[in-house]
Amino acid sequence: RVLFKVTNDNALAVGATAICAQADAGRGLFIDSNLAAGGYSLEIDAEQTTTNVAKIAAISTSGTTLEISSVGVLTGKVVDITADAATTGTGINMSMDGLTTGSALAIDSDSSSTGTRNIASITQNHASATGATTLALSADAGRGLFIDTNLAAGGYSLEIDAEQDTTNTAKIAAISTSGTTLEVSSVGVLTGKVIDITADAATTGTGINMSMDALTTGSALAIDSDSSSTSTRNIASIIQ
């Protein structure tokens, strides 16, 4: 049954508001539902197709426009969006053109658990979607992607697990002139390797392939060591 019902029953009354609540102080609306396995505390059944279903118009400054607090030991989802019939639409759209030092999206997890997990996960789950890009980043200025990992004995800062066997795994398409296309800088007292390539199953393949057909005074390969050490060493070593 319905304990309270307000009905605007004329489809032509497009300027009407069924319920209007105004509060010059205190809360505008408070809902307290107490049955653990009960229905929704707030449910909207909307028939709008070309207009918005819900709207929050706020003048927030240091406050929060929409706060969701889930204090239970959660095994479900805080926010669940299902729009499986969408085609050219967008799941979440955000515009924050006045940003200075803020962030359009911030995710913070301070869990001490050593369990394997992802802080953020994006999955393209259909094998036929060959034209899809799982994550696309575009930056008209500044850095495109920055990774800062701080555990000395931690895992890889960047790891790619690829199943491609007839196509390329990684690609850098640059228009570098006086810049450097790929810079690797290792500032620690290194006893390991700066670059380590292992392809022990290769037969007719090539370990490193380089083409620089327009060279004039440049070099296809340049190795420079300015060490003052008197120890016996090789600047380059090739072992068959």
Short mmCIF file of C-alpha atoms in Angstrom, two decimals:
data_model
loop_
_atom_site.label_atom_id
_atom_site.label_comp_id
_atom_site.label_asym_id
_atom_site.label_seq_id
_atom_site.Cartn_x
_atom_site.Cartn_y
_atom_site.Cartn_z
CA ARG A 1 0.00 0.00 0.00
CA VAL A 2 0.92 3.66 -0.28
CA LEU A 3 0.76 5.76 2.89
CA PHE A 4 1.16 9.11 1.13
CA LYS A 5 0.46 9.81 -2.52
CA VAL A 6 0.42 12.95 -4.62
CA THR A 7 -0.74 12.65 -8.23
CA ASN A 8 -0.67 15.21 -11.02
CA ASP A 9 -2.95 13.46 -13.46
CA ASN A 10 -2.94 15.80 -16.44
CA ALA A 11 -0.24 15.18 -19.06
CA LEU A 12 -0.58 18.78 -20.27
CA ALA A 13 0.39 20.28 -16.89
CA VAL A 14 4.10 20.39 -17.80
CA GLY A 15 4.75 23.35 -15.47
CA ALA A 16 3.36 21.66 -12.39
CA THR A 17 5.47 20.34 -9.48
CA ALA A 18 3.90 17.41 -7.59
CA ILE A 19 5.79 18.03 -4.32
CA CYS A 20 7.83 21.12 -3.42
CA ALA A 21 9.75 21.33 -0.14
CA GLN A 22 11.52 24.49 1.00
CA ALA A 23 13.72 24.73 4.08
CA ASP A 24 15.45 27.99 5.02
CA ALA A 25 17.40 26.00 7.63
CA GLY A 26 17.82 22.36 8.62
CA ARG A 27 17.24 19.46 6.24
CA GLY A 28 15.00 19.65 3.22
CA LEU A 29 14.05 15.95 3.18
CA PHE A 30 14.93 13.07 5.54
CA ILE A 31 14.07 9.41 4.92
CA ASP A 32 14.59 6.84 7.70
CA SER A 33 13.95 3.23 6.62
CA ASN A 34 14.78 0.50 9.15
CA LEU A 35 14.12 -2.91 7.58
CA ALA A 36 17.48 -4.50 6.70
CA ALA A 37 16.01 -6.49 3.80
CA GLY A 38 13.46 -3.84 2.87
CA GLY A 39 12.92 -2.10 -0.45
CA TYR A 40 14.63 1.03 -1.67
CA SER A 41 14.70 4.02 0.67
CA LEU A 42 14.36 6.18 -2.44
CA GLU A 43 13.14 4.91 -5.81
CA ILE A 44 12.37 6.92 -8.93
CA ASP A 45 10.36 5.38 -11.77
CA ALA A 46 10.80 7.84 -14.63
CA GLU A 47 9.39 7.83 -18.15
CA GLN A 48 11.58 10.68 -19.44
CA THR A 49 13.41 9.74 -22.64
CA THR A 50 14.86 13.04 -23.89
CA THR A 51 15.10 15.00 -20.63
CA ASN A 52 16.95 14.47 -17.36
CA VAL A 53 15.57 12.16 -14.64
CA ALA A 54 17.24 13.79 -11.61
CA LYS A 55 19.03 17.07 -10.98
CA ILE A 56 21.02 18.60 -8.14
CA ALA A 57 21.63 22.33 -8.56
CA ALA A 58 24.09 23.39 -5.86
CA ILE A 59 26.34 26.36 -5.11
CA SER A 60 28.84 24.23 -3.17
CA THR A 61 32.24 25.73 -2.35
CA SER A 62 34.04 23.86 0.45
CA GLY A 63 31.08 21.53 0.93
CA THR A 64 30.19 18.31 -0.92
CA THR A 65 27.43 18.37 -3.53
CA LEU A 66 26.54 14.68 -3.16
CA GLU A 67 27.74 12.58 -0.23
CA ILE A 68 27.33 8.78 -0.12
CA SER A 69 28.36 7.10 3.12
CA SER A 70 28.25 3.29 3.41
CA VAL A 71 29.39 2.21 6.89
CA GLY A 72 28.63 -1.51 6.64
CA VAL A 73 31.24 -4.20 5.90
CA LEU A 74 30.53 -3.93 2.20
CA THR A 75 30.69 -6.92 -0.18
CA GLY A 76 28.38 -5.28 -2.72
CA LYS A 77 28.75 -2.00 -4.59
CA VAL A 78 28.54 1.60 -3.39
CA VAL A 79 27.38 2.81 -6.81
CA ASP A 80 26.04 0.48 -9.51
CA ILE A 81 25.27 1.81 -12.99
CA THR A 82 23.58 -0.39 -15.59
CA ALA A 83 22.92 0.99 -19.07
CA ASP A 84 23.46 -2.06 -21.27
CA ALA A 85 21.30 -0.68 -24.10
CA ALA A 86 23.53 2.39 -24.51
CA THR A 87 25.28 2.81 -27.88
CA THR A 88 26.70 6.30 -28.47
CA GLY A 89 25.93 7.52 -24.94
CA THR A 90 28.35 8.08 -22.05
CA GLY A 91 28.26 6.28 -18.69
CA ILE A 92 29.75 9.10 -16.61
CA ASN A 93 30.36 12.58 -18.04
CA MET A 94 32.28 15.21 -16.08
CA SER A 95 33.28 18.78 -16.93
CA MET A 96 35.52 20.79 -14.57
CA ASP A 97 37.04 23.50 -16.77
CA GLY A 98 38.05 25.76 -13.86
CA LEU A 99 40.44 23.26 -12.22
CA THR A 100 43.78 24.57 -10.91
CA THR A 101 45.32 22.14 -8.39
CA GLY A 102 42.21 19.98 -7.96
CA SER A 103 41.40 16.66 -9.63
CA ALA A 104 38.49 15.62 -11.82
CA LEU A 105 38.70 12.12 -10.34
CA ALA A 106 40.40 11.05 -7.09
CA ILE A 107 40.41 7.47 -5.75
CA ASP A 108 42.07 6.82 -2.37
CA SER A 109 42.48 3.41 -0.70
CA ASP A 110 44.43 3.16 2.57
CA SER A 111 43.80 -0.56 3.19
CA SER A 112 46.66 -2.45 4.88
CA SER A 113 45.56 -5.79 3.40
CA THR A 114 48.24 -7.74 1.50
CA GLY A 115 45.56 -9.40 -0.64
CA THR A 116 45.79 -9.13 -4.43
CA ARG A 117 43.40 -6.46 -5.71
CA ASN A 118 42.97 -3.62 -8.19
CA ILE A 119 42.37 -0.07 -7.00
CA ALA A 120 40.84 0.68 -10.38
CA SER A 121 39.79 -1.86 -12.98
CA ILE A 122 38.59 -1.29 -16.55
CA THR A 123 37.60 -4.36 -18.55
CA GLN A 124 36.69 -4.62 -22.24
CA ASN A 125 35.11 -8.04 -22.12
CA HIS A 126 34.15 -8.95 -25.68
CA ALA A 127 36.66 -10.69 -27.97
CA SER A 128 34.94 -9.36 -31.11
CA ALA A 129 35.37 -5.67 -30.15
CA THR A 130 38.65 -5.30 -32.06
CA GLY A 131 38.15 -1.57 -32.60
CA ALA A 132 37.72 -0.77 -28.91
CA THR A 133 40.33 1.02 -26.78
CA THR A 134 40.09 0.12 -23.08
CA LEU A 135 41.67 3.36 -21.83
CA ALA A 136 42.39 6.45 -23.96
CA LEU A 137 44.29 9.42 -22.54
CA SER A 138 44.54 12.77 -24.30
CA ALA A 139 46.61 15.70 -23.00
CA ASP A 140 46.95 18.95 -24.95
CA ALA A 141 49.65 20.00 -22.47
CA GLY A 142 51.47 18.53 -19.49
CA ARG A 143 52.11 14.82 -19.02
CA GLY A 144 49.92 12.16 -20.55
CA LEU A 145 50.53 9.54 -17.83
CA PHE A 146 52.55 9.63 -14.59
CA ILE A 147 53.17 6.60 -12.37
CA ASP A 148 54.70 7.06 -8.91
CA THR A 149 55.42 3.81 -7.01
CA ASN A 150 57.25 4.04 -3.68
CA LEU A 151 57.87 0.51 -2.33
CA ALA A 152 61.55 -0.36 -2.90
CA ALA A 153 60.84 -4.10 -3.19
CA GLY A 154 57.44 -3.66 -4.82
CA GLY A 155 56.19 -5.06 -8.09
CA TYR A 156 56.56 -3.52 -11.53
CA SER A 157 55.61 0.14 -11.93
CA LEU A 158 54.35 -0.81 -15.39
CA GLU A 159 53.58 -4.36 -16.50
CA ILE A 160 51.98 -5.47 -19.76
CA ASP A 161 50.62 -9.01 -20.09
CA ALA A 162 49.96 -9.39 -23.81
CA GLU A 163 48.54 -12.30 -25.79
CA GLN A 164 49.33 -10.83 -29.22
CA ASP A 165 51.39 -13.25 -31.31
CA THR A 166 51.24 -11.77 -34.83
CA THR A 167 50.84 -8.07 -33.96
CA ASN A 168 52.91 -5.61 -31.92
CA THR A 169 52.63 -5.48 -28.14
CA ALA A 170 53.67 -1.84 -27.63
CA LYS A 171 54.04 1.16 -29.92
CA ILE A 172 55.35 4.71 -29.56
CA ALA A 173 54.42 6.97 -32.50
CA ALA A 174 56.30 10.24 -32.03
CA ILE A 175 57.22 13.29 -34.13
CA SER A 176 60.42 13.93 -32.16
CA THR A 177 63.00 16.34 -33.60
CA SER A 178 65.47 17.61 -30.99
CA GLY A 179 63.67 15.67 -28.24
CA THR A 180 64.10 12.06 -27.17
CA THR A 181 61.46 9.51 -28.19
CA LEU A 182 62.13 7.15 -25.26
CA GLU A 183 64.18 8.16 -22.22
CA VAL A 184 65.24 5.63 -19.59
CA SER A 185 66.95 7.13 -16.53
CA SER A 186 68.26 4.94 -13.69
CA VAL A 187 69.81 7.04 -10.92
CA GLY A 188 70.54 4.28 -8.40
CA VAL A 189 73.98 2.64 -7.93
CA LEU A 190 73.10 -0.03 -10.45
CA THR A 191 74.32 -3.63 -10.20
CA GLY A 192 71.51 -4.99 -12.35
CA LYS A 193 70.54 -4.10 -15.92
CA VAL A 194 69.05 -0.93 -17.37
CA ILE A 195 67.39 -2.89 -20.19
CA ASP A 196 66.97 -6.68 -20.16
CA ILE A 197 65.64 -8.46 -23.26
CA THR A 198 64.88 -12.18 -23.13
CA ALA A 199 63.60 -13.98 -26.23
CA ASP A 200 65.24 -17.39 -25.90
CA ALA A 201 62.65 -19.12 -28.10
CA ALA A 202 63.44 -16.85 -31.08
CA THR A 203 64.78 -18.58 -34.24
CA THR A 204 64.70 -16.39 -37.36
CA GLY A 205 63.63 -13.27 -35.46
CA THR A 206 65.74 -10.21 -34.57
CA GLY A 207 66.53 -9.01 -31.04
CA ILE A 208 66.90 -5.31 -31.88
CA ASN A 209 66.01 -3.90 -35.29
CA MET A 210 66.83 -0.31 -36.25
CA SER A 211 66.30 1.61 -39.48
CA MET A 212 67.70 5.16 -39.90
CA ASP A 213 68.02 5.58 -43.66
CA ALA A 214 68.26 9.40 -43.64
CA LEU A 215 71.38 9.63 -41.40
CA THR A 216 73.99 12.22 -42.32
CA THR A 217 76.30 12.99 -39.37
CA GLY A 218 74.28 11.10 -36.78
CA SER A 219 74.78 7.58 -35.46
CA ALA A 220 72.55 4.53 -35.49
CA LEU A 221 74.13 3.41 -32.21
CA ALA A 222 76.18 5.51 -29.77
CA ILE A 223 77.62 4.17 -26.50
CA ASP A 224 79.45 6.60 -24.20
CA SER A 225 81.19 5.71 -20.92
CA ASP A 226 83.14 8.39 -19.04
CA SER A 227 84.03 6.30 -15.98
CA SER A 228 87.40 7.05 -14.32
CA SER A 229 87.64 3.54 -12.87
CA THR A 230 90.84 1.58 -13.64
CA SER A 231 89.02 -1.75 -13.32
CA THR A 232 88.98 -4.18 -16.24
CA ARG A 233 85.68 -3.97 -18.07
CA ASN A 234 84.00 -4.08 -21.46
CA ILE A 235 82.21 -1.07 -22.94
CA ALA A 236 80.38 -3.47 -25.22
CA SER A 237 80.31 -7.26 -24.97
CA ILE A 238 78.92 -9.69 -27.56
CA ILE A 239 79.03 -13.38 -26.65
CA GLN A 240 78.13 -16.24 -28.99
#
